[in-house]
Amino acid sequence: LILTQHGKSAAVLIDVAEYQATIEKLELLQEVQLAERQIVEGKTLSNNQVKKRIIDRYTK
C-alpha cells in the first residue's frame, strides 16, 4: 500500500513478515559486501588456519 501526500508517494505500508524478510535480506547483503571487501584486502584464512582455530577453541 502506497500512501500519498499532495499527490506524491510519501510512504509504503507492508506487513510485518515482509518487512522482517526484507531486513534479513539487507543484513545478508551487508555481510556479503563485507566478505568481498575482506577478500580484496587479503583478510582471508586458509582451510588449515580455520581448522586450527576451531580445534583450539573447542579443545580447551
Coordinates of C-alpha atoms in Angstrom, one line a residue:
L1 CA 0.0 0.0 0.0
I2 CA 1.5 3.3 -1.1
L3 CA 0.5 6.4 0.9
T4 CA 0.5 9.7 -0.9
Q5 CA 0.7 13.3 0.3
H6 CA -0.2 16.1 -2.1
G7 CA -0.5 13.6 -4.9
K8 CA 3.1 12.2 -4.5
S9 CA 4.3 8.9 -2.9
A10 CA 5.1 9.6 0.7
A11 CA 5.3 6.2 2.4
V12 CA 4.8 2.4 1.9
L13 CA 2.9 0.2 4.2
I14 CA 3.9 -3.5 4.2
D15 CA 3.1 -6.4 6.5
V16 CA 5.5 -7.3 9.3
A17 CA 6.6 -10.6 7.8
E18 CA 7.5 -8.9 4.5
Y19 CA 9.4 -6.2 6.4
Q20 CA 11.3 -8.7 8.5
A21 CA 12.2 -10.7 5.4
T22 CA 13.5 -7.5 3.7
I23 CA 15.6 -6.6 6.7
E24 CA 17.1 -10.1 6.8
K25 CA 18.0 -9.9 3.1
L26 CA 19.6 -6.5 3.6
E27 CA 21.7 -7.8 6.5
L28 CA 22.8 -10.7 4.4
L29 CA 23.8 -8.4 1.6
Q30 CA 25.8 -6.3 4.0
E31 CA 27.6 -9.4 5.2
V32 CA 28.4 -10.4 1.6
Q33 CA 29.8 -6.9 0.9
L34 CA 32.0 -7.1 4.0
A35 CA 33.3 -10.6 3.0
E36 CA 34.0 -9.4 -0.5
R37 CA 35.9 -6.3 0.9
Q38 CA 37.9 -8.6 3.2
I39 CA 38.8 -10.9 0.2
V40 CA 40.1 -7.9 -1.8
E41 CA 42.1 -6.7 1.3
G42 CA 43.7 -10.1 1.7
K43 CA 42.0 -10.7 5.0
T44 CA 41.3 -14.4 4.5
L45 CA 42.2 -17.6 6.2
S46 CA 43.2 -20.9 4.7
N47 CA 41.3 -24.1 5.5
N48 CA 44.1 -25.2 7.8
Q49 CA 44.0 -22.0 9.7
V50 CA 40.3 -22.3 10.2
K51 CA 40.6 -25.9 11.3
K52 CA 43.3 -25.0 13.8
R53 CA 41.2 -22.1 15.2
I54 CA 38.2 -24.4 15.7
I55 CA 40.3 -27.2 17.3
D56 CA 42.0 -24.6 19.6
R57 CA 38.7 -23.1 20.6
Y58 CA 36.9 -26.4 21.4
T59 CA 39.6 -28.4 23.0
K60 CA 40.4 -26.1 25.8

